[in-house]
PDB file of C-alpha atoms in Angstrom:
ATOM      1  CA  UNK A   1      15.571 -37.813  -0.169  1.00  0.00           C
ATOM      2  CA  UNK A   2      11.721 -38.056   1.034  1.00  0.00           C
ATOM      3  CA  UNK A   3       9.868 -38.300  -2.390  1.00  0.00           C
ATOM      4  CA  UNK A   4       7.327 -35.227  -1.844  1.00  0.00           C
ATOM      5  CA  UNK A   5      10.868 -33.551  -1.819  1.00  0.00           C
ATOM      6  CA  UNK A   6      11.985 -35.041  -5.193  1.00  0.00           C
ATOM      7  CA  UNK A   7       8.510 -34.124  -6.389  1.00  0.00           C
ATOM      8  CA  UNK A   8       8.700 -30.493  -5.418  1.00  0.00           C
ATOM      9  CA  UNK A   9      12.210 -30.367  -6.605  1.00  0.00           C
ATOM     10  CA  UNK A  10      10.980 -31.820  -9.856  1.00  0.00           C
ATOM     11  CA  UNK A  11       7.809 -29.678 -10.366  1.00  0.00           C
ATOM     12  CA  UNK A  12      10.004 -26.388  -9.980  1.00  0.00           C
ATOM     13  CA  UNK A  13      12.458 -27.313 -12.293  1.00  0.00           C
ATOM     14  CA  UNK A  14       9.576 -27.219 -15.413  1.00  0.00           C
ATOM     15  CA  UNK A  15       8.389 -24.294 -14.210  1.00  0.00           C
ATOM     16  CA  UNK A  16       9.319 -21.657 -16.788  1.00  0.00           C
ATOM     17  CA  UNK A  17      11.577 -18.715 -15.326  1.00  0.00           C
ATOM     18  CA  UNK A  18       9.471 -16.380 -13.504  1.00  0.00           C
ATOM     19  CA  UNK A  19       6.527 -18.964 -13.169  1.00  0.00           C
ATOM     20  CA  UNK A  20       5.110 -18.032  -9.696  1.00  0.00           C
ATOM     21  CA  UNK A  21       3.233 -21.460  -9.925  1.00  0.00           C
ATOM     22  CA  UNK A  22       0.571 -21.606  -7.029  1.00  0.00           C
ATOM     23  CA  UNK A  23       1.642 -18.680  -5.499  1.00  0.00           C
ATOM     24  CA  UNK A  24       0.191 -16.912  -8.849  1.00  0.00           C
ATOM     25  CA  UNK A  25      -2.516 -19.036  -9.012  1.00  0.00           C
ATOM     26  CA  UNK A  26      -3.383 -18.002  -5.311  1.00  0.00           C
ATOM     27  CA  UNK A  27      -2.259 -14.257  -5.866  1.00  0.00           C
ATOM     28  CA  UNK A  28      -4.561 -14.988  -9.095  1.00  0.00           C
ATOM     29  CA  UNK A  29      -7.966 -16.367  -7.235  1.00  0.00           C
ATOM     30  CA  UNK A  30      -7.619 -13.513  -4.393  1.00  0.00           C
ATOM     31  CA  UNK A  31      -7.934 -10.695  -7.328  1.00  0.00           C
ATOM     32  CA  UNK A  32     -11.260 -12.441  -8.434  1.00  0.00           C
ATOM     33  CA  UNK A  33     -12.087 -12.764  -5.392  1.00  0.00           C
ATOM     34  CA  UNK A  34     -12.272  -9.310  -5.324  1.00  0.00           C
ATOM     35  CA  UNK A  35      -9.185  -8.471  -3.695  1.00  0.00           C
ATOM     36  CA  UNK A  36      -6.673  -5.605  -4.647  1.00  0.00           C
ATOM     37  CA  UNK A  37      -3.501  -6.523  -5.565  1.00  0.00           C
ATOM     38  CA  UNK A  38      -1.684  -5.324  -2.855  1.00  0.00           C
ATOM     39  CA  UNK A  39      -4.354  -7.154  -0.397  1.00  0.00           C
ATOM     40  CA  UNK A  40      -3.793 -10.949  -2.400  1.00  0.00           C
ATOM     41  CA  UNK A  41       0.115 -10.013  -2.162  1.00  0.00           C
ATOM     42  CA  UNK A  42       0.374  -9.811   1.550  1.00  0.00           C
ATOM     43  CA  UNK A  43      -1.910 -12.526   1.833  1.00  0.00           C
ATOM     44  CA  UNK A  44       0.388 -15.074  -0.331  1.00  0.00           C
ATOM     45  CA  UNK A  45       2.973 -13.444   1.443  1.00  0.00           C
ATOM     46  CA  UNK A  46       2.145 -14.372   4.824  1.00  0.00           C
ATOM     47  CA  UNK A  47       1.059 -18.302   3.319  1.00  0.00           C
ATOM     48  CA  UNK A  48       4.988 -18.549   1.914  1.00  0.00           C
ATOM     49  CA  UNK A  49       6.597 -17.321   5.165  1.00  0.00           C
ATOM     50  CA  UNK A  50       4.760 -19.188   7.198  1.00  0.00           C
ATOM     51  CA  UNK A  51       5.184 -22.512   5.133  1.00  0.00           C
ATOM     52  CA  UNK A  52       8.826 -21.389   5.129  1.00  0.00           C
ATOM     53  CA  UNK A  53       9.097 -21.490   8.508  1.00  0.00           C
ATOM     54  CA  UNK A  54       6.912 -24.982   8.847  1.00  0.00           C
ATOM     55  CA  UNK A  55       9.868 -26.479   6.381  1.00  0.00           C
ATOM     56  CA  UNK A  56      12.612 -24.942   8.016  1.00  0.00           C
ATOM     57  CA  UNK A  57      10.758 -26.146  12.082  1.00  0.00           C
ATOM     58  CA  UNK A  58      10.566 -30.048   9.996  1.00  0.00           C
ATOM     59  CA  UNK A  59      13.720 -30.184   9.349  1.00  0.00           C
ATOM     60  CA  UNK A  60      15.332 -29.117  12.696  1.00  0.00           C
ATOM     61  CA  UNK A  61      13.570 -31.847  13.776  1.00  0.00           C
ATOM     62  CA  UNK A  62      15.206 -35.150  11.182  1.00  0.00           C
ATOM     63  CA  UNK A  63      17.841 -36.754  11.875  1.00  0.00           C
ATOM     64  CA  UNK A  64      18.740 -36.916   8.282  1.00  0.00           C
ATOM     65  CA  UNK A  65      21.103 -34.341   7.487  1.00  0.00           C
ATOM     66  CA  UNK A  66      20.255 -34.777   4.243  1.00  0.00           C
ATOM     67  CA  UNK A  67      16.475 -34.512   4.138  1.00  0.00           C
ATOM     68  CA  UNK A  68      16.858 -31.903   6.645  1.00  0.00           C
ATOM     69  CA  UNK A  69      18.868 -29.220   4.015  1.00  0.00           C
ATOM     70  CA  UNK A  70      16.697 -30.542   1.344  1.00  0.00           C
ATOM     71  CA  UNK A  71      13.659 -28.988   3.623  1.00  0.00           C
ATOM     72  CA  UNK A  72      15.653 -25.795   4.077  1.00  0.00           C
ATOM     73  CA  UNK A  73      16.482 -25.455   0.369  1.00  0.00           C
ATOM     74  CA  UNK A  74      12.652 -25.789   0.057  1.00  0.00           C
ATOM     75  CA  UNK A  75      11.797 -22.950   2.068  1.00  0.00           C
ATOM     76  CA  UNK A  76      14.723 -21.162   0.557  1.00  0.00           C
ATOM     77  CA  UNK A  77      12.365 -21.207  -2.541  1.00  0.00           C
ATOM     78  CA  UNK A  78       9.295 -21.204  -1.251  1.00  0.00           C
ATOM     79  CA  UNK A  79      10.683 -17.594   0.518  1.00  0.00           C
ATOM     80  CA  UNK A  80      11.895 -16.359  -3.469  1.00  0.00           C
ATOM     81  CA  UNK A  81       8.769 -16.879  -4.296  1.00  0.00           C
ATOM     82  CA  UNK A  82       7.192 -14.167  -2.317  1.00  0.00           C
ATOM     83  CA  UNK A  83       5.544 -11.394  -4.048  1.00  0.00           C
ATOM     84  CA  UNK A  84       7.866  -8.092  -4.542  1.00  0.00           C
ATOM     85  CA  UNK A  85       5.920  -4.821  -4.164  1.00  0.00           C
ATOM     86  CA  UNK A  86       6.380  -2.822  -7.407  1.00  0.00           C
ATOM     87  CA  UNK A  87       7.626  -0.007  -5.710  1.00  0.00           C
ATOM     88  CA  UNK A  88       7.805   2.288  -9.430  1.00  0.00           C
ATOM     89  CA  UNK A  89       4.488   1.783  -9.853  1.00  0.00           C
ATOM     90  CA  UNK A  90       2.222   5.065  -8.671  1.00  0.00           C
ATOM     91  CA  UNK A  91      -0.816   3.872  -6.634  1.00  0.00           C
ATOM     92  CA  UNK A  92      -3.391   6.264  -7.444  1.00  0.00           C
ATOM     93  CA  UNK A  93      -4.358   8.180  -4.020  1.00  0.00           C
ATOM     94  CA  UNK A  94      -7.233   7.171  -1.977  1.00  0.00           C
ATOM     95  CA  UNK A  95     -10.611   9.212  -2.236  1.00  0.00           C
ATOM     96  CA  UNK A  96     -11.439  11.495   0.265  1.00  0.00           C
ATOM     97  CA  UNK A  97     -13.659  10.342   3.663  1.00  0.00           C
ATOM     98  CA  UNK A  98     -15.731  13.238   3.150  1.00  0.00           C
ATOM     99  CA  UNK A  99     -15.512  15.875   0.177  1.00  0.00           C
ATOM    100  CA  UNK A 100     -14.603  18.951   0.283  1.00  0.00           C
ATOM    101  CA  UNK A 101     -17.258  21.479  -0.215  1.00  0.00           C
ATOM    102  CA  UNK A 102     -17.434  24.424  -3.036  1.00  0.00           C
ATOM    103  CA  UNK A 103     -16.857  26.976  -0.423  1.00  0.00           C
ATOM    104  CA  UNK A 104     -13.713  24.688   0.922  1.00  0.00           C
ATOM    105  CA  UNK A 105     -12.440  24.034  -2.129  1.00  0.00           C
ATOM    106  CA  UNK A 106     -12.269  28.028  -3.269  1.00  0.00           C
ATOM    107  CA  UNK A 107     -10.370  28.223   0.509  1.00  0.00           C
ATOM    108  CA  UNK A 108      -7.928  25.695  -0.535  1.00  0.00           C
ATOM    109  CA  UNK A 109      -6.829  26.999  -4.398  1.00  0.00           C
ATOM    110  CA  UNK A 110      -6.667  30.350  -2.333  1.00  0.00           C
ATOM    111  CA  UNK A 111      -4.340  28.958   0.250  1.00  0.00           C
ATOM    112  CA  UNK A 112      -1.851  28.288  -2.878  1.00  0.00           C
ATOM    113  CA  UNK A 113      -1.327  32.036  -2.560  1.00  0.00           C
ATOM    114  CA  UNK A 114       1.523  32.969  -0.224  1.00  0.00           C
ATOM    115  CA  UNK A 115      -0.549  35.015   1.897  1.00  0.00           C
ATOM    116  CA  UNK A 116      -2.397  35.119   5.226  1.00  0.00           C
ATOM    117  CA  UNK A 117      -5.794  34.005   6.034  1.00  0.00           C
ATOM    118  CA  UNK A 118      -6.641  36.917   7.171  1.00  0.00           C
ATOM    119  CA  UNK A 119      -6.148  38.237   3.302  1.00  0.00           C
ATOM    120  CA  UNK A 120      -8.003  35.719   1.837  1.00  0.00           C
ATOM    121  CA  UNK A 121     -10.995  36.383   3.836  1.00  0.00           C
ATOM    122  CA  UNK A 122     -10.962  39.619   2.213  1.00  0.00           C
ATOM    123  CA  UNK A 123     -10.141  38.381  -1.239  1.00  0.00           C
ATOM    124  CA  UNK A 124     -13.496  36.315  -0.619  1.00  0.00           C
ATOM    125  CA  UNK A 125     -15.176  38.575   1.434  1.00  0.00           C
ATOM    126  CA  UNK A 126     -16.086  37.014   4.869  1.00  0.00           C
ATOM    127  CA  UNK A 127     -14.933  36.830   7.894  1.00  0.00           C
ATOM    128  CA  UNK A 128     -11.086  35.943   9.296  1.00  0.00           C
ATOM    129  CA  UNK A 129     -12.619  33.024  11.183  1.00  0.00           C
ATOM    130  CA  UNK A 130     -14.758  31.913   8.647  1.00  0.00           C
ATOM    131  CA  UNK A 131     -11.146  31.539   6.653  1.00  0.00           C
ATOM    132  CA  UNK A 132     -10.034  29.213   9.639  1.00  0.00           C
ATOM    133  CA  UNK A 133     -13.094  27.237  10.237  1.00  0.00           C
ATOM    134  CA  UNK A 134     -13.002  26.220   6.177  1.00  0.00           C
ATOM    135  CA  UNK A 135      -9.173  25.869   5.852  1.00  0.00           C
ATOM    136  CA  UNK A 136      -9.153  23.506   9.447  1.00  0.00           C
ATOM    137  CA  UNK A 137     -12.031  21.507   7.410  1.00  0.00           C
ATOM    138  CA  UNK A 138      -9.933  20.877   4.331  1.00  0.00           C
ATOM    139  CA  UNK A 139      -6.816  20.391   6.455  1.00  0.00           C
ATOM    140  CA  UNK A 140      -9.147  17.643   8.482  1.00  0.00           C
ATOM    141  CA  UNK A 141     -10.214  15.964   5.367  1.00  0.00           C
ATOM    142  CA  UNK A 142      -7.039  15.553   3.823  1.00  0.00           C
ATOM    143  CA  UNK A 143      -4.999  14.414   6.650  1.00  0.00           C
ATOM    144  CA  UNK A 144      -2.987  17.303   6.646  1.00  0.00           C
ATOM    145  CA  UNK A 145      -1.380  19.341   9.703  1.00  0.00           C
ATOM    146  CA  UNK A 146      -0.230  22.625   7.912  1.00  0.00           C
ATOM    147  CA  UNK A 147      -0.565  24.400   4.566  1.00  0.00           C
ATOM    148  CA  UNK A 148       2.274  22.932   2.545  1.00  0.00           C
ATOM    149  CA  UNK A 149       1.026  19.405   3.398  1.00  0.00           C
ATOM    150  CA  UNK A 150      -2.371  20.296   2.431  1.00  0.00           C
ATOM    151  CA  UNK A 151      -1.476  21.812  -1.206  1.00  0.00           C
ATOM    152  CA  UNK A 152       0.512  18.232  -1.518  1.00  0.00           C
ATOM    153  CA  UNK A 153      -2.539  15.621  -0.600  1.00  0.00           C
ATOM    154  CA  UNK A 154      -4.502  18.300  -2.726  1.00  0.00           C
ATOM    155  CA  UNK A 155      -2.164  17.840  -5.790  1.00  0.00           C
ATOM    156  CA  UNK A 156      -1.805  14.345  -5.320  1.00  0.00           C
ATOM    157  CA  UNK A 157      -6.064  13.977  -5.719  1.00  0.00           C
ATOM    158  CA  UNK A 158      -5.846  16.630  -8.584  1.00  0.00           C
ATOM    159  CA  UNK A 159      -7.687  18.835  -6.597  1.00  0.00           C
ATOM    160  CA  UNK A 160      -5.585  21.524  -7.550  1.00  0.00           C
ATOM    161  CA  UNK A 161      -3.210  22.283 -10.091  1.00  0.00           C
TER     162      UNK A 161
END
């Protein structure tokens, strides 16, 4: 077995359980450079997948089956150290690219009622077309296509309760 593989195995055996080693250090450095956790994890994962692919490719080109198998084992270990997304953690909603105006917020709050836009217009003492325009702006700014979706996204962002 090549000396490099023996060294890699020895380093891996001496690392503590769950110790990401160099991958964790790379993630930390990327975060120090201002990358958010998701971006840092994606960059590290891409590097580790590339490295594992390279190890398998080298192993396929070797005549020595033992060394090839060791390289494939190392590739599997590299892939096992890829960052796992924390699916349980709630991500904060992204900020709106364009904030809602006071009147749009008023219309948004009124959308919670199960009444027509015409009724909302009467309650707000504005024209039906004005309420339609504000509702369209709310949908666009929230990236929604329906009243239900707009209300859901507004609740996620804490705009309404």
